[in-house]
Amino acid sequence: MKKEDLLSLGIDEEVAKQVMALHGTDITKAKAEVATKDETISNLQGQLTERDKDLKQLQKSVKDNEDLSTQLKNWQDKYNNDTQKLNDQIAKTKFDSALNEALGKTKARDPKDIRALLNMDEVKLDESGNVVGLESQLETLQKEKAYLFDMGIGAGGYNPNGGQGGKAYATFEEAMKANDVDTFIQQQMEKGE
């Protein structure tokens, strides 16, 4: 609005000046409000831009944290697996040592041979380090496969030295009962029979 517009409407010049002064005050006030709002908008836009940067940084950081978390989980899994393997190996070593010691007490000629004939599912190591489930199997093996054990001379006629110096058998049946046929045959060969 211009002063000329007011004068063309028939308003007195003095009144037109007063209206224009009031109008100028309103415009100045409106411009100040617009400037304030522009500044507020500019600040808000700046804050939004900052927030976007922060969000991008946070997303990158979270991704890095995810990578770190994944690496940590992978290392933890590897540690757990390695620990389990080590504990299994220690347990196996303890078991093997205890089993070999127990087999050594039985006068087994070769513990590996005896071990191959055992049902290992039944043989366990208890909490105190004793081998369990072995005794009955060894008793059976000592009866059925006495040659696997060094029982010495005179134990049922068995002679680990190939029959030399062992018990003399009068009959083949007697040697069979003693599970010492080899000695009987060797004795017969020495006699020339």
mmCIF file of C-alpha atoms in Angstrom:
data_model
loop_
_atom_site.group_PDB
_atom_site.id
_atom_site.type_symbol
_atom_site.label_atom_id
_atom_site.label_comp_id
_atom_site.label_asym_id
_atom_site.label_seq_id
_atom_site.Cartn_x
_atom_site.Cartn_y
_atom_site.Cartn_z
ATOM 1 C CA MET A 1 0.000 0.000 0.000
ATOM 2 C CA LYS A 2 1.192 3.431 -0.933
ATOM 3 C CA LYS A 3 0.239 6.915 0.251
ATOM 4 C CA GLU A 4 -0.944 7.731 -3.299
ATOM 5 C CA ASP A 5 -3.406 4.848 -3.128
ATOM 6 C CA LEU A 6 -4.971 6.399 -0.038
ATOM 7 C CA LEU A 7 -5.111 9.858 -1.569
ATOM 8 C CA SER A 8 -6.806 8.465 -4.675
ATOM 9 C CA LEU A 9 -9.518 7.108 -2.382
ATOM 10 C CA GLY A 10 -10.217 10.662 -1.186
ATOM 11 C CA ILE A 11 -8.481 10.393 2.200
ATOM 12 C CA ASP A 12 -6.967 13.551 3.519
ATOM 13 C CA GLU A 13 -3.217 13.791 3.145
ATOM 14 C CA GLU A 14 -2.637 14.173 6.877
ATOM 15 C CA VAL A 15 -4.736 11.100 7.605
ATOM 16 C CA ALA A 16 -2.966 9.234 4.803
ATOM 17 C CA LYS A 17 0.416 10.021 6.471
ATOM 18 C CA GLN A 18 -0.843 8.689 9.830
ATOM 19 C CA VAL A 19 -2.228 5.548 8.198
ATOM 20 C CA MET A 20 1.080 5.034 6.399
ATOM 21 C CA ALA A 21 3.000 5.514 9.691
ATOM 22 C CA LEU A 22 0.818 2.902 11.406
ATOM 23 C CA HIS A 23 1.142 0.694 8.404
ATOM 24 C CA GLY A 24 4.980 1.110 8.511
ATOM 25 C CA THR A 25 5.024 0.118 12.179
ATOM 26 C CA ASP A 26 3.010 -2.997 11.370
ATOM 27 C CA ILE A 27 5.317 -3.825 8.484
ATOM 28 C CA THR A 28 8.423 -3.314 10.631
ATOM 29 C CA LYS A 29 6.906 -5.508 13.338
ATOM 30 C CA ALA A 30 5.946 -8.149 10.749
ATOM 31 C CA LYS A 31 9.435 -8.028 9.232
ATOM 32 C CA ALA A 32 10.940 -8.529 12.698
ATOM 33 C CA GLU A 33 8.634 -11.488 13.309
ATOM 34 C CA VAL A 34 9.490 -12.923 9.880
ATOM 35 C CA ALA A 35 13.197 -12.422 10.565
ATOM 36 C CA THR A 36 12.803 -14.166 13.945
ATOM 37 C CA LYS A 37 10.894 -17.012 12.338
ATOM 38 C CA ASP A 38 13.496 -17.238 9.538
ATOM 39 C CA GLU A 39 16.216 -17.434 12.174
ATOM 40 C CA THR A 40 14.249 -20.097 14.065
ATOM 41 C CA ILE A 41 13.741 -22.054 10.841
ATOM 42 C CA SER A 42 17.424 -21.696 10.013
ATOM 43 C CA ASN A 43 18.375 -22.902 13.506
ATOM 44 C CA LEU A 44 15.978 -25.835 13.255
ATOM 45 C CA GLN A 45 17.344 -26.741 9.841
ATOM 46 C CA GLY A 46 20.863 -26.552 11.273
ATOM 47 C CA GLN A 47 19.794 -28.795 14.143
ATOM 48 C CA LEU A 48 18.231 -31.260 11.696
ATOM 49 C CA THR A 49 21.436 -31.297 9.669
ATOM 50 C CA GLU A 50 23.436 -31.882 12.876
ATOM 51 C CA ARG A 51 21.015 -34.645 13.911
ATOM 52 C CA ASP A 52 21.400 -36.287 10.490
ATOM 53 C CA LYS A 53 25.183 -36.223 10.910
ATOM 54 C CA ASP A 54 24.832 -37.635 14.440
ATOM 55 C CA LEU A 55 22.485 -40.376 13.185
ATOM 56 C CA LYS A 56 24.909 -41.318 10.413
ATOM 57 C CA GLN A 57 27.753 -41.379 12.923
ATOM 58 C CA LEU A 58 25.630 -43.434 15.305
ATOM 59 C CA GLN A 59 24.722 -45.881 12.542
ATOM 60 C CA LYS A 60 28.392 -46.219 11.641
ATOM 61 C CA SER A 61 29.242 -46.656 15.297
ATOM 62 C CA VAL A 62 26.524 -49.271 15.725
ATOM 63 C CA LYS A 63 27.843 -51.098 12.684
ATOM 64 C CA ASP A 64 31.330 -51.004 14.174
ATOM 65 C CA ASN A 65 29.858 -52.248 17.442
ATOM 66 C CA GLU A 66 28.096 -55.024 15.550
ATOM 67 C CA ASP A 67 31.417 -55.924 13.953
ATOM 68 C CA LEU A 68 33.071 -55.846 17.357
ATOM 69 C CA SER A 69 30.231 -57.871 18.833
ATOM 70 C CA THR A 70 30.550 -60.403 16.026
ATOM 71 C CA GLN A 71 34.309 -60.601 16.491
ATOM 72 C CA LEU A 72 33.860 -60.930 20.248
ATOM 73 C CA LYS A 73 31.309 -63.713 19.753
ATOM 74 C CA ASN A 74 33.625 -65.485 17.288
ATOM 75 C CA TRP A 75 36.532 -65.245 19.719
ATOM 76 C CA GLN A 76 34.313 -66.426 22.580
ATOM 77 C CA ASP A 77 33.154 -69.417 20.505
ATOM 78 C CA LYS A 78 36.757 -70.227 19.571
ATOM 79 C CA TYR A 79 37.809 -69.920 23.217
ATOM 80 C CA ASN A 80 34.963 -72.205 24.322
ATOM 81 C CA ASN A 81 35.790 -74.749 21.592
ATOM 82 C CA ASP A 82 39.502 -74.675 22.407
ATOM 83 C CA THR A 83 38.756 -75.006 26.117
ATOM 84 C CA GLN A 84 36.413 -77.938 25.454
ATOM 85 C CA LYS A 85 39.002 -79.650 23.228
ATOM 86 C CA LEU A 86 41.675 -79.140 25.867
ATOM 87 C CA ASN A 87 39.413 -80.471 28.630
ATOM 88 C CA ASP A 88 38.502 -83.467 26.447
ATOM 89 C CA GLN A 89 42.168 -84.105 25.720
ATOM 90 C CA ILE A 90 43.062 -83.858 29.422
ATOM 91 C CA ALA A 91 40.214 -86.228 30.312
ATOM 92 C CA LYS A 92 41.311 -88.678 27.596
ATOM 93 C CA THR A 93 44.918 -88.531 28.795
ATOM 94 C CA LYS A 94 43.826 -89.162 32.388
ATOM 95 C CA PHE A 95 41.610 -92.041 31.245
ATOM 96 C CA ASP A 96 44.333 -93.593 29.064
ATOM 97 C CA SER A 97 46.882 -93.295 31.841
ATOM 98 C CA ALA A 98 44.565 -94.833 34.442
ATOM 99 C CA LEU A 99 43.515 -97.618 32.036
ATOM 100 C CA ASN A 100 47.127 -98.449 31.118
ATOM 101 C CA GLU A 101 48.047 -98.510 34.801
ATOM 102 C CA ALA A 102 45.096 -100.810 35.571
ATOM 103 C CA LEU A 103 45.999 -103.083 32.652
ATOM 104 C CA GLY A 104 49.626 -103.160 33.819
ATOM 105 C CA LYS A 105 48.488 -104.494 37.189
ATOM 106 C CA THR A 106 46.788 -107.410 35.430
ATOM 107 C CA LYS A 107 50.118 -108.594 33.984
ATOM 108 C CA ALA A 108 48.790 -108.085 30.483
ATOM 109 C CA ARG A 109 51.487 -108.958 27.956
ATOM 110 C CA ASP A 110 50.422 -106.099 25.702
ATOM 111 C CA PRO A 111 47.868 -103.614 27.067
ATOM 112 C CA LYS A 112 47.012 -102.544 23.502
ATOM 113 C CA ASP A 113 45.880 -106.080 22.670
ATOM 114 C CA ILE A 114 43.734 -106.257 25.796
ATOM 115 C CA ARG A 115 42.337 -102.804 25.153
ATOM 116 C CA ALA A 116 41.262 -103.822 21.644
ATOM 117 C CA LEU A 117 39.153 -106.617 23.134
ATOM 118 C CA LEU A 118 37.442 -104.462 25.767
ATOM 119 C CA ASN A 119 34.015 -102.933 25.379
ATOM 120 C CA MET A 120 35.161 -99.338 25.952
ATOM 121 C CA ASP A 121 31.566 -98.105 26.294
ATOM 122 C CA GLU A 122 31.450 -99.863 29.656
ATOM 123 C CA VAL A 123 34.853 -98.656 30.861
ATOM 124 C CA LYS A 124 34.794 -95.242 32.567
ATOM 125 C CA LEU A 125 36.919 -93.155 34.883
ATOM 126 C CA ASP A 126 35.136 -92.208 38.101
ATOM 127 C CA GLU A 127 35.594 -88.923 39.989
ATOM 128 C CA SER A 128 38.348 -90.346 42.192
ATOM 129 C CA GLY A 129 40.377 -91.457 39.151
ATOM 130 C CA ASN A 130 39.579 -95.184 39.341
ATOM 131 C CA VAL A 131 38.751 -97.199 36.251
ATOM 132 C CA VAL A 132 35.243 -98.640 36.484
ATOM 133 C CA GLY A 133 33.754 -101.453 34.385
ATOM 134 C CA LEU A 134 37.075 -103.122 33.693
ATOM 135 C CA GLU A 135 37.308 -105.888 36.266
ATOM 136 C CA SER A 136 34.581 -108.210 34.968
ATOM 137 C CA GLN A 137 35.804 -107.869 31.386
ATOM 138 C CA LEU A 138 39.370 -108.691 32.450
ATOM 139 C CA GLU A 139 38.207 -111.747 34.372
ATOM 140 C CA THR A 140 36.445 -113.003 31.256
ATOM 141 C CA LEU A 141 39.512 -112.344 29.098
ATOM 142 C CA GLN A 142 41.825 -114.067 31.589
ATOM 143 C CA LYS A 143 39.647 -117.170 31.380
ATOM 144 C CA GLU A 144 38.988 -117.138 27.626
ATOM 145 C CA LYS A 145 42.294 -115.740 26.364
ATOM 146 C CA ALA A 146 44.831 -116.529 29.067
ATOM 147 C CA TYR A 147 47.713 -116.272 26.579
ATOM 148 C CA LEU A 148 47.285 -112.475 26.670
ATOM 149 C CA PHE A 149 48.386 -112.398 30.312
ATOM 150 C CA ASP A 150 51.706 -113.299 31.913
ATOM 151 C CA MET A 151 50.414 -115.567 34.633
ATOM 152 C CA GLY A 152 53.758 -117.334 35.218
ATOM 153 C CA ILE A 153 54.636 -121.043 35.489
ATOM 154 C CA GLY A 154 52.160 -123.250 37.250
ATOM 155 C CA ALA A 155 49.091 -121.131 36.716
ATOM 156 C CA GLY A 156 46.863 -123.744 35.143
ATOM 157 C CA GLY A 157 49.857 -125.266 33.401
ATOM 158 C CA TYR A 158 50.466 -122.140 31.406
ATOM 159 C CA ASN A 159 54.124 -121.417 30.697
ATOM 160 C CA PRO A 160 54.993 -118.164 28.967
ATOM 161 C CA ASN A 161 58.412 -119.480 27.950
ATOM 162 C CA GLY A 162 57.006 -121.698 25.231
ATOM 163 C CA GLY A 163 56.518 -124.710 27.471
ATOM 164 C CA GLN A 164 60.089 -125.242 28.589
ATOM 165 C CA GLY A 165 60.306 -126.061 32.228
ATOM 166 C CA GLY A 166 56.526 -126.226 32.541
ATOM 167 C CA LYS A 167 54.310 -128.979 33.824
ATOM 168 C CA ALA A 168 54.562 -132.306 32.098
ATOM 169 C CA TYR A 169 51.224 -133.583 30.825
ATOM 170 C CA ALA A 170 50.524 -137.284 30.706
ATOM 171 C CA THR A 171 47.674 -136.981 28.192
ATOM 172 C CA PHE A 172 46.486 -134.618 25.553
ATOM 173 C CA GLU A 173 43.200 -134.197 27.458
ATOM 174 C CA GLU A 174 45.092 -133.040 30.547
ATOM 175 C CA ALA A 175 46.891 -130.387 28.451
ATOM 176 C CA MET A 176 43.539 -129.316 26.948
ATOM 177 C CA LYS A 177 42.027 -128.840 30.384
ATOM 178 C CA ALA A 178 45.007 -126.702 31.378
ATOM 179 C CA ASN A 179 44.750 -124.720 28.163
ATOM 180 C CA ASP A 180 48.384 -125.615 27.450
ATOM 181 C CA VAL A 181 48.342 -127.783 24.333
ATOM 182 C CA ASP A 182 51.519 -126.125 23.022
ATOM 183 C CA THR A 183 53.503 -127.416 25.994
ATOM 184 C CA PHE A 184 52.128 -130.927 25.527
ATOM 185 C CA ILE A 185 53.028 -130.928 21.818
ATOM 186 C CA GLN A 186 56.516 -129.622 22.516
ATOM 187 C CA GLN A 187 57.014 -132.258 25.207
ATOM 188 C CA GLN A 188 55.905 -134.984 22.817
ATOM 189 C CA MET A 189 58.289 -133.704 20.140
ATOM 190 C CA GLU A 190 61.167 -133.702 22.613
ATOM 191 C CA LYS A 191 60.366 -137.302 23.491
ATOM 192 C CA GLY A 192 60.381 -138.115 19.787
ATOM 193 C CA GLU A 193 56.812 -139.292 19.755
#
